[in-house]
PDB file of C-alpha atoms in Angstrom:
ATOM      1  CA  MET A   1     -26.591 -57.509 -54.827  1.00  0.00           C
ATOM      2  CA  ALA A   2     -23.958 -55.097 -53.885  1.00  0.00           C
ATOM      3  CA  GLU A   3     -22.384 -55.804 -50.578  1.00  0.00           C
ATOM      4  CA  THR A   4     -23.031 -53.406 -47.818  1.00  0.00           C
ATOM      5  CA  PRO A   5     -19.844 -51.451 -47.239  1.00  0.00           C
ATOM      6  CA  GLN A   6     -18.194 -52.415 -43.992  1.00  0.00           C
ATOM      7  CA  ASP A   7     -16.294 -50.015 -41.789  1.00  0.00           C
ATOM      8  CA  PRO A   8     -12.782 -50.696 -42.914  1.00  0.00           C
ATOM      9  CA  ALA A   9     -10.253 -51.559 -40.247  1.00  0.00           C
ATOM     10  CA  VAL A  10      -8.213 -48.451 -39.482  1.00  0.00           C
ATOM     11  CA  PRO A  11      -4.494 -49.132 -39.480  1.00  0.00           C
ATOM     12  CA  GLU A  12      -2.876 -48.615 -36.053  1.00  0.00           C
ATOM     13  CA  SER A  13      -0.594 -46.027 -37.557  1.00  0.00           C
ATOM     14  CA  GLN A  14      -3.576 -43.853 -38.444  1.00  0.00           C
ATOM     15  CA  ALA A  15      -5.373 -44.150 -35.147  1.00  0.00           C
ATOM     16  CA  VAL A  16      -4.499 -40.624 -34.253  1.00  0.00           C
ATOM     17  CA  PRO A  17      -7.686 -39.635 -32.428  1.00  0.00           C
ATOM     18  CA  ALA A  18      -7.576 -42.764 -30.325  1.00  0.00           C
ATOM     19  CA  GLU A  19      -3.956 -42.003 -29.325  1.00  0.00           C
ATOM     20  CA  ARG A  20      -4.399 -38.301 -28.551  1.00  0.00           C
ATOM     21  CA  GLY A  21      -6.998 -38.743 -25.851  1.00  0.00           C
ATOM     22  CA  PRO A  22      -4.979 -40.860 -23.453  1.00  0.00           C
ATOM     23  CA  ARG A  23      -1.759 -38.878 -24.111  1.00  0.00           C
ATOM     24  CA  HIS A  24      -3.517 -35.608 -23.301  1.00  0.00           C
ATOM     25  CA  ARG A  25      -4.935 -37.051 -20.128  1.00  0.00           C
ATOM     26  CA  GLY A  26      -1.491 -38.328 -19.159  1.00  0.00           C
ATOM     27  CA  ASN A  27       0.111 -34.853 -19.560  1.00  0.00           C
ATOM     28  CA  THR A  28      -2.560 -33.276 -17.407  1.00  0.00           C
ATOM     29  CA  GLY A  29      -1.852 -35.761 -14.645  1.00  0.00           C
ATOM     30  CA  SER A  30       1.895 -35.085 -14.840  1.00  0.00           C
ATOM     31  CA  HIS A  31       1.317 -31.327 -14.635  1.00  0.00           C
ATOM     32  CA  GLU A  32      -0.922 -31.789 -11.621  1.00  0.00           C
ATOM     33  CA  ARG A  33       1.673 -33.987  -9.943  1.00  0.00           C
ATOM     34  CA  LYS A  34       4.368 -31.373 -10.618  1.00  0.00           C
ATOM     35  CA  GLU A  35       2.252 -28.618  -9.082  1.00  0.00           C
ATOM     36  CA  SER A  36       1.545 -30.838  -6.105  1.00  0.00           C
ATOM     37  CA  GLY A  37       5.296 -31.526  -5.686  1.00  0.00           C
ATOM     38  CA  ASP A  38       6.141 -27.799  -5.834  1.00  0.00           C
ATOM     39  CA  THR A  39       3.502 -27.047  -3.224  1.00  0.00           C
ATOM     40  CA  LYS A  40       4.911 -29.720  -0.932  1.00  0.00           C
ATOM     41  CA  LYS A  41       8.424 -28.319  -1.355  1.00  0.00           C
ATOM     42  CA  GLN A  42       7.214 -24.838  -0.450  1.00  0.00           C
ATOM     43  CA  LYS A  43       5.394 -26.125   2.610  1.00  0.00           C
ATOM     44  CA  SER A  44       8.465 -28.162   3.602  1.00  0.00           C
ATOM     45  CA  PHE A  45      10.694 -25.066   3.281  1.00  0.00           C
ATOM     46  CA  TRP A  46       8.471 -22.968   5.544  1.00  0.00           C
ATOM     47  CA  ARG A  47       8.319 -25.803   8.082  1.00  0.00           C
ATOM     48  CA  GLU A  48      12.125 -26.122   8.058  1.00  0.00           C
ATOM     49  CA  LEU A  49      12.833 -22.372   8.135  1.00  0.00           C
ATOM     50  CA  PRO A  50      12.453 -21.978  11.953  1.00  0.00           C
ATOM     51  CA  LEU A  51      14.851 -24.894  12.456  1.00  0.00           C
ATOM     52  CA  LEU A  52      17.383 -23.347  10.049  1.00  0.00           C
ATOM     53  CA  ILE A  53      17.169 -20.036  11.938  1.00  0.00           C
ATOM     54  CA  VAL A  54      17.724 -21.770  15.284  1.00  0.00           C
ATOM     55  CA  VAL A  55      20.725 -23.680  13.908  1.00  0.00           C
ATOM     56  CA  ALA A  56      22.213 -20.442  12.503  1.00  0.00           C
ATOM     57  CA  LEU A  57      21.773 -18.668  15.843  1.00  0.00           C
ATOM     58  CA  VAL A  58      23.344 -21.543  17.767  1.00  0.00           C
ATOM     59  CA  LEU A  59      26.316 -21.626  15.390  1.00  0.00           C
ATOM     60  CA  SER A  60      26.700 -17.842  15.728  1.00  0.00           C
ATOM     61  CA  PHE A  61      26.625 -18.146  19.522  1.00  0.00           C
ATOM     62  CA  LEU A  62      29.259 -20.898  19.529  1.00  0.00           C
ATOM     63  CA  LEU A  63      31.464 -19.032  17.046  1.00  0.00           C
ATOM     64  CA  GLN A  64      31.427 -15.751  18.947  1.00  0.00           C
ATOM     65  CA  THR A  65      31.687 -17.329  22.382  1.00  0.00           C
ATOM     66  CA  PHE A  66      34.586 -19.681  21.700  1.00  0.00           C
ATOM     67  CA  ILE A  67      36.247 -18.735  18.391  1.00  0.00           C
ATOM     68  CA  ALA A  68      36.136 -15.049  17.430  1.00  0.00           C
ATOM     69  CA  ARG A  69      34.068 -11.887  17.573  1.00  0.00           C
ATOM     70  CA  VAL A  70      34.079  -8.492  15.865  1.00  0.00           C
ATOM     71  CA  TYR A  71      34.599  -5.401  18.050  1.00  0.00           C
ATOM     72  CA  LEU A  72      34.357  -1.695  17.284  1.00  0.00           C
ATOM     73  CA  ILE A  73      37.231   0.635  18.254  1.00  0.00           C
ATOM     74  CA  PRO A  74      35.535   3.656  19.892  1.00  0.00           C
ATOM     75  CA  SER A  75      38.525   5.835  20.839  1.00  0.00           C
ATOM     76  CA  GLU A  76      41.923   7.047  19.645  1.00  0.00           C
ATOM     77  CA  SER A  77      43.951   5.376  22.435  1.00  0.00           C
ATOM     78  CA  MET A  78      45.506   2.868  19.998  1.00  0.00           C
ATOM     79  CA  GLU A  79      46.324   5.296  17.188  1.00  0.00           C
ATOM     80  CA  PRO A  80      47.902   4.848  14.720  1.00  0.00           C
ATOM     81  CA  THR A  81      47.608   1.040  14.953  1.00  0.00           C
ATOM     82  CA  LEU A  82      43.809   1.185  15.349  1.00  0.00           C
ATOM     83  CA  HIS A  83      41.624   4.105  14.351  1.00  0.00           C
ATOM     84  CA  GLY A  84      38.729   5.356  16.437  1.00  0.00           C
ATOM     85  CA  CYS A  85      37.195   8.528  17.818  1.00  0.00           C
ATOM     86  CA  PRO A  86      34.022   9.551  19.653  1.00  0.00           C
ATOM     87  CA  GLY A  87      31.167  10.112  17.217  1.00  0.00           C
ATOM     88  CA  CYS A  88      32.868   8.596  14.175  1.00  0.00           C
ATOM     89  CA  THR A  89      33.017   5.133  12.650  1.00  0.00           C
ATOM     90  CA  GLY A  90      36.110   3.447  14.030  1.00  0.00           C
ATOM     91  CA  ASP A  91      37.905   0.288  12.923  1.00  0.00           C
ATOM     92  CA  ARG A  92      36.134  -3.010  13.347  1.00  0.00           C
ATOM     93  CA  ILE A  93      38.514  -5.749  14.414  1.00  0.00           C
ATOM     94  CA  VAL A  94      38.344  -9.534  14.661  1.00  0.00           C
ATOM     95  CA  VAL A  95      39.263 -10.733  18.138  1.00  0.00           C
ATOM     96  CA  GLU A  96      40.326 -14.375  18.180  1.00  0.00           C
ATOM     97  CA  LYS A  97      39.645 -16.264  21.411  1.00  0.00           C
ATOM     98  CA  LEU A  98      41.249 -19.679  20.923  1.00  0.00           C
ATOM     99  CA  SER A  99      44.945 -18.860  21.351  1.00  0.00           C
ATOM    100  CA  TYR A 100      44.724 -17.790  24.982  1.00  0.00           C
ATOM    101  CA  ARG A 101      42.998 -21.024  25.930  1.00  0.00           C
ATOM    102  CA  PHE A 102      46.347 -22.741  25.329  1.00  0.00           C
ATOM    103  CA  GLN A 103      48.878 -20.008  26.067  1.00  0.00           C
ATOM    104  CA  GLU A 104      49.096 -16.679  27.857  1.00  0.00           C
ATOM    105  CA  PRO A 105      49.385 -13.275  26.176  1.00  0.00           C
ATOM    106  CA  ARG A 106      52.947 -12.209  25.414  1.00  0.00           C
ATOM    107  CA  PRO A 107      54.500  -8.719  25.303  1.00  0.00           C
ATOM    108  CA  GLY A 108      53.590  -7.038  22.031  1.00  0.00           C
ATOM    109  CA  ASP A 109      50.146  -8.640  21.678  1.00  0.00           C
ATOM    110  CA  VAL A 110      47.160  -6.355  21.125  1.00  0.00           C
ATOM    111  CA  ILE A 111      44.373  -7.685  23.337  1.00  0.00           C
ATOM    112  CA  VAL A 112      40.743  -6.967  24.137  1.00  0.00           C
ATOM    113  CA  PHE A 113      39.782  -7.328  27.790  1.00  0.00           C
ATOM    114  CA  LYS A 114      36.945  -6.590  30.166  1.00  0.00           C
ATOM    115  CA  GLY A 115      37.853  -3.556  32.243  1.00  0.00           C
ATOM    116  CA  PRO A 116      38.176  -4.223  36.000  1.00  0.00           C
ATOM    117  CA  ASP A 117      35.905  -2.216  38.286  1.00  0.00           C
ATOM    118  CA  SER A 118      38.417   0.586  38.728  1.00  0.00           C
ATOM    119  CA  TRP A 119      38.646   0.951  34.930  1.00  0.00           C
ATOM    120  CA  SER A 120      34.876   1.099  34.507  1.00  0.00           C
ATOM    121  CA  THR A 121      34.070   4.128  36.658  1.00  0.00           C
ATOM    122  CA  GLY A 122      31.560   6.191  34.720  1.00  0.00           C
ATOM    123  CA  TYR A 123      30.698   3.351  32.347  1.00  0.00           C
ATOM    124  CA  VAL A 124      27.037   3.630  31.323  1.00  0.00           C
ATOM    125  CA  SER A 125      25.040   0.531  30.445  1.00  0.00           C
ATOM    126  CA  THR A 126      23.888   0.292  26.840  1.00  0.00           C
ATOM    127  CA  ARG A 127      20.790  -1.675  27.798  1.00  0.00           C
ATOM    128  CA  SER A 128      17.249  -0.308  27.739  1.00  0.00           C
ATOM    129  CA  ASP A 129      15.279   0.299  30.933  1.00  0.00           C
ATOM    130  CA  ASN A 130      12.366  -1.563  29.322  1.00  0.00           C
ATOM    131  CA  VAL A 131      12.415  -5.170  30.536  1.00  0.00           C
ATOM    132  CA  VAL A 132      11.240  -6.630  27.213  1.00  0.00           C
ATOM    133  CA  ILE A 133      13.648  -4.629  25.082  1.00  0.00           C
ATOM    134  CA  ARG A 134      16.489  -5.369  27.492  1.00  0.00           C
ATOM    135  CA  GLY A 135      15.721  -9.089  27.199  1.00  0.00           C
ATOM    136  CA  ILE A 136      15.836  -8.848  23.396  1.00  0.00           C
ATOM    137  CA  GLN A 137      19.144  -6.979  23.614  1.00  0.00           C
ATOM    138  CA  GLU A 138      20.619  -9.681  25.843  1.00  0.00           C
ATOM    139  CA  VAL A 139      19.568 -12.411  23.408  1.00  0.00           C
ATOM    140  CA  GLY A 140      20.947 -10.351  20.529  1.00  0.00           C
ATOM    141  CA  SER A 141      24.233 -10.018  22.384  1.00  0.00           C
ATOM    142  CA  LEU A 142      24.558 -13.788  22.709  1.00  0.00           C
ATOM    143  CA  VAL A 143      24.436 -14.236  18.927  1.00  0.00           C
ATOM    144  CA  GLY A 144      26.506 -11.178  18.100  1.00  0.00           C
ATOM    145  CA  LEU A 145      23.767  -8.861  16.872  1.00  0.00           C
ATOM    146  CA  VAL A 146      24.165  -6.495  19.846  1.00  0.00           C
ATOM    147  CA  PRO A 147      27.428  -5.508  21.613  1.00  0.00           C
ATOM    148  CA  PRO A 148      27.962  -7.030  25.082  1.00  0.00           C
ATOM    149  CA  ASP A 149      26.974  -4.781  27.975  1.00  0.00           C
ATOM    150  CA  GLU A 150      30.446  -4.450  29.485  1.00  0.00           C
ATOM    151  CA  ASN A 151      33.395  -2.090  29.380  1.00  0.00           C
ATOM    152  CA  ASP A 152      35.559  -3.897  26.809  1.00  0.00           C
ATOM    153  CA  LEU A 153      38.897  -2.209  26.106  1.00  0.00           C
ATOM    154  CA  VAL A 154      41.792  -2.723  23.686  1.00  0.00           C
ATOM    155  CA  LYS A 155      45.468  -2.167  24.608  1.00  0.00           C
ATOM    156  CA  ARG A 156      48.905  -3.654  23.959  1.00  0.00           C
ATOM    157  CA  VAL A 157      50.609  -6.011  26.425  1.00  0.00           C
ATOM    158  CA  ILE A 158      53.893  -4.513  27.648  1.00  0.00           C
ATOM    159  CA  ALA A 159      54.823  -6.812  30.547  1.00  0.00           C
ATOM    160  CA  VAL A 160      53.548 -10.073  32.021  1.00  0.00           C
ATOM    161  CA  GLY A 161      53.462 -11.687  35.466  1.00  0.00           C
ATOM    162  CA  GLY A 162      56.719 -11.475  37.402  1.00  0.00           C
ATOM    163  CA  GLN A 163      58.233  -8.700  35.265  1.00  0.00           C
ATOM    164  CA  THR A 164      58.990  -5.187  36.502  1.00  0.00           C
ATOM    165  CA  VAL A 165      57.989  -2.315  34.220  1.00  0.00           C
ATOM    166  CA  GLU A 166      58.865   1.372  34.458  1.00  0.00           C
ATOM    167  CA  CYS A 167      59.734   4.462  32.453  1.00  0.00           C
ATOM    168  CA  CYS A 168      62.132   5.772  31.473  1.00  0.00           C
ATOM    169  CA  ASP A 169      65.768   5.212  30.483  1.00  0.00           C
ATOM    170  CA  ASP A 170      67.926   8.168  29.399  1.00  0.00           C
ATOM    171  CA  GLN A 171      66.328   8.015  25.934  1.00  0.00           C
ATOM    172  CA  GLY A 172      62.762   8.019  27.234  1.00  0.00           C
ATOM    173  CA  ARG A 173      62.107   4.336  26.556  1.00  0.00           C
ATOM    174  CA  VAL A 174      60.001   1.963  28.671  1.00  0.00           C
ATOM    175  CA  LEU A 175      62.046  -0.536  30.652  1.00  0.00           C
ATOM    176  CA  VAL A 176      61.066  -4.123  31.469  1.00  0.00           C
ATOM    177  CA  ASP A 177      63.359  -5.830  33.989  1.00  0.00           C
ATOM    178  CA  GLY A 178      65.781  -2.981  33.401  1.00  0.00           C
ATOM    179  CA  LYS A 179      65.972  -3.474  29.610  1.00  0.00           C
ATOM    180  CA  PRO A 180      64.608  -0.907  27.141  1.00  0.00           C
ATOM    181  CA  LEU A 181      61.860  -1.912  24.747  1.00  0.00           C
ATOM    182  CA  ASP A 182      61.862  -1.420  21.000  1.00  0.00           C
ATOM    183  CA  GLU A 183      58.374  -0.075  20.251  1.00  0.00           C
ATOM    184  CA  PRO A 184      58.123   0.895  16.551  1.00  0.00           C
ATOM    185  CA  TYR A 185      54.343   1.319  16.706  1.00  0.00           C
ATOM    186  CA  ILE A 186      54.477   4.436  18.936  1.00  0.00           C
ATOM    187  CA  LYS A 187      53.988   7.667  17.009  1.00  0.00           C
ATOM    188  CA  MET A 188      52.570   9.915  19.730  1.00  0.00           C
ATOM    189  CA  ASP A 189      54.012  10.234  23.228  1.00  0.00           C
ATOM    190  CA  PHE A 190      54.645  12.792  25.961  1.00  0.00           C
ATOM    191  CA  PRO A 191      57.669  15.054  25.449  1.00  0.00           C
ATOM    192  CA  PHE A 192      60.967  13.748  26.793  1.00  0.00           C
ATOM    193  CA  THR A 193      64.095  15.901  26.450  1.00  0.00           C
ATOM    194  CA  PRO A 194      67.345  14.662  28.003  1.00  0.00           C
ATOM    195  CA  GLY A 195      68.685  17.219  30.458  1.00  0.00           C
ATOM    196  CA  VAL A 196      65.549  19.353  30.229  1.00  0.00           C
ATOM    197  CA  LEU A 197      62.443  17.235  30.700  1.00  0.00           C
ATOM    198  CA  THR A 198      63.065  13.716  32.050  1.00  0.00           C
ATOM    199  CA  CYS A 199      62.174  11.604  35.062  1.00  0.00           C
ATOM    200  CA  GLU A 200      64.971  13.294  37.025  1.00  0.00           C
ATOM    201  CA  THR A 201      64.099  16.954  36.378  1.00  0.00           C
ATOM    202  CA  GLU A 202      62.006  19.053  38.733  1.00  0.00           C
ATOM    203  CA  MET A 203      59.137  18.976  36.261  1.00  0.00           C
ATOM    204  CA  LYS A 204      58.935  15.350  35.164  1.00  0.00           C
ATOM    205  CA  SER A 205      58.009  14.095  31.723  1.00  0.00           C
ATOM    206  CA  GLY A 206      54.519  12.673  31.346  1.00  0.00           C
ATOM    207  CA  ARG A 207      56.114   9.404  30.276  1.00  0.00           C
ATOM    208  CA  CYS A 208      57.443   8.617  33.742  1.00  0.00           C
ATOM    209  CA  PHE A 209      55.900   5.874  35.911  1.00  0.00           C
ATOM    210  CA  GLY A 210      56.850   2.938  38.110  1.00  0.00           C
ATOM    211  CA  PRO A 211      58.598   0.742  38.798  1.00  0.00           C
ATOM    212  CA  VAL A 212      55.715  -1.757  39.079  1.00  0.00           C
ATOM    213  CA  THR A 213      56.145  -5.513  39.432  1.00  0.00           C
ATOM    214  CA  VAL A 214      53.328  -7.268  37.597  1.00  0.00           C
ATOM    215  CA  PRO A 215      51.585  -9.914  39.777  1.00  0.00           C
ATOM    216  CA  GLU A 216      51.485 -13.471  38.459  1.00  0.00           C
ATOM    217  CA  GLY A 217      48.381 -14.117  36.378  1.00  0.00           C
ATOM    218  CA  HIS A 218      48.216 -10.477  35.259  1.00  0.00           C
ATOM    219  CA  VAL A 219      49.481  -8.296  32.401  1.00  0.00           C
ATOM    220  CA  TRP A 220      50.520  -4.647  32.181  1.00  0.00           C
ATOM    221  CA  VAL A 221      48.909  -2.915  29.189  1.00  0.00           C
ATOM    222  CA  MET A 222      49.410   0.429  27.461  1.00  0.00           C
ATOM    223  CA  GLY A 223      47.897   2.207  24.476  1.00  0.00           C
ATOM    224  CA  ASP A 224      49.991   2.919  21.393  1.00  0.00           C
ATOM    225  CA  ASN A 225      48.844   6.545  21.618  1.00  0.00           C
ATOM    226  CA  ARG A 226      50.814   7.074  24.820  1.00  0.00           C
ATOM    227  CA  SER A 227      49.802  10.707  25.271  1.00  0.00           C
ATOM    228  CA  ASN A 228      46.098   9.878  25.049  1.00  0.00           C
ATOM    229  CA  SER A 229      45.501   6.503  26.680  1.00  0.00           C
ATOM    230  CA  ALA A 230      44.091   5.862  30.149  1.00  0.00           C
ATOM    231  CA  ASP A 231      45.896   2.540  30.529  1.00  0.00           C
ATOM    232  CA  SER A 232      47.716   0.684  33.333  1.00  0.00           C
ATOM    233  CA  ARG A 233      49.715   3.817  34.197  1.00  0.00           C
ATOM    234  CA  TYR A 234      46.529   5.585  35.280  1.00  0.00           C
ATOM    235  CA  HIS A 235      45.290   2.797  37.541  1.00  0.00           C
ATOM    236  CA  VAL A 236      48.390   1.914  39.601  1.00  0.00           C
ATOM    237  CA  GLY A 237      46.491   2.790  42.758  1.00  0.00           C
ATOM    238  CA  ASP A 238      43.840   0.079  42.342  1.00  0.00           C
ATOM    239  CA  GLU A 239      43.836  -3.412  43.849  1.00  0.00           C
ATOM    240  CA  ASN A 240      45.753  -4.810  40.839  1.00  0.00           C
ATOM    241  CA  GLN A 241      48.340  -1.994  40.618  1.00  0.00           C
ATOM    242  CA  GLY A 242      46.903  -1.114  37.227  1.00  0.00           C
ATOM    243  CA  THR A 243      47.410  -4.608  35.820  1.00  0.00           C
ATOM    244  CA  ILE A 244      44.747  -6.760  34.122  1.00  0.00           C
ATOM    245  CA  PRO A 245      43.889 -10.250  35.431  1.00  0.00           C
ATOM    246  CA  LEU A 246      44.215 -12.917  32.740  1.00  0.00           C
ATOM    247  CA  ASP A 247      40.637 -13.947  33.529  1.00  0.00           C
ATOM    248  CA  ASN A 248      39.535 -10.591  32.106  1.00  0.00           C
ATOM    249  CA  VAL A 249      41.309 -11.107  28.781  1.00  0.00           C
ATOM    250  CA  ILE A 250      38.807 -11.845  26.013  1.00  0.00           C
ATOM    251  CA  GLY A 251      41.152 -12.512  23.127  1.00  0.00           C
ATOM    252  CA  LYS A 252      43.834 -11.342  20.727  1.00  0.00           C
ATOM    253  CA  ALA A 253      43.113  -8.658  18.122  1.00  0.00           C
ATOM    254  CA  ARG A 254      44.047 -10.286  14.811  1.00  0.00           C
ATOM    255  CA  MET A 255      42.849  -8.137  11.939  1.00  0.00           C
ATOM    256  CA  ILE A 256      40.935  -5.051  10.831  1.00  0.00           C
ATOM    257  CA  VAL A 257      37.903  -5.994   8.734  1.00  0.00           C
ATOM    258  CA  LEU A 258      36.229  -2.598   8.303  1.00  0.00           C
ATOM    259  CA  PRO A 259      36.390  -0.058   6.777  1.00  0.00           C
ATOM    260  CA  PRO A 260      37.620  -1.702   3.520  1.00  0.00           C
ATOM    261  CA  GLY A 261      40.459   0.795   3.115  1.00  0.00           C
ATOM    262  CA  ARG A 262      41.887  -0.244   6.500  1.00  0.00           C
ATOM    263  CA  TRP A 263      41.656  -4.003   5.977  1.00  0.00           C
ATOM    264  CA  GLY A 264      44.748  -5.882   7.181  1.00  0.00           C
ATOM    265  CA  MET A 265      46.464  -7.819   9.945  1.00  0.00           C
ATOM    266  CA  ILE A 266      47.234  -6.202  13.308  1.00  0.00           C
ATOM    267  CA  ASP A 267      50.946  -6.209  14.049  1.00  0.00           C
ATOM    268  CA  SER A 268      52.053  -7.839  17.324  1.00  0.00           C
ATOM    269  CA  PRO A 269      55.871  -7.596  17.215  1.00  0.00           C
ATOM    270  CA  GLU A 270      58.267  -9.085  19.724  1.00  0.00           C
ATOM    271  CA  ILE A 271      59.095  -6.027  21.816  1.00  0.00           C
ATOM    272  CA  GLN A 272      61.232  -7.561  24.555  1.00  0.00           C
ATOM    273  CA  THR A 273      64.957  -7.136  24.186  1.00  0.00           C
ATOM    274  CA  SER A 274      67.286 -10.036  24.917  1.00  0.00           C
TER     275      SER A 274
END
């Protein structure tokens, strides 16, 4: 009697169908786990985003309060060193705040300072009358997104506390403690003609002022555009004799960052003669 054929044993190497099922199920599980991981990462990112924004704002506040801040030059009073004019896009400068925490400004430095009351006559607040919008502007100012609501000015230090400043010598130069200054940055000034238009003639030159002794803890400042700068010379009648208290000094102007064609360091030469 012929033997009933038995199902032959299938070699393990040929057990393809048996192997495909579990492998396919394993891939599906891995794909599902990957999708689940991506979803968790996305959720984690959106949960962390508010914290990242807060950290960025805090860092911006600390940087601009204690290290440096960018200011816009709005007028031509510091031409040609710094460009600016009403209605146009002036230079944007980096004002560094650390140096003057350890030392005082010296003659030749270009500084940004908060104008004393007598310098701020006619200053109009940039804040909105709307309480909510004004609050947003104040917060924006803290992190550098909105300019501070104060009359910030930029000038060059000419004399410091204890020094006496005046103009002019027989060549029309500014004198500090009786010694003439070398000021290579001045390109525009009032006319001064020896024997014709000086500080001794009946009609005096517009350069003439002083003498003024700068109080301790103050600085005397002037614009590089001498014929178009309402600086210390124009405020000698105020409580500070036109000088700026050191407490009002915000920082030292270090460099021009915009526009790109004007990028560069701001020169602060030693202007005092020996």
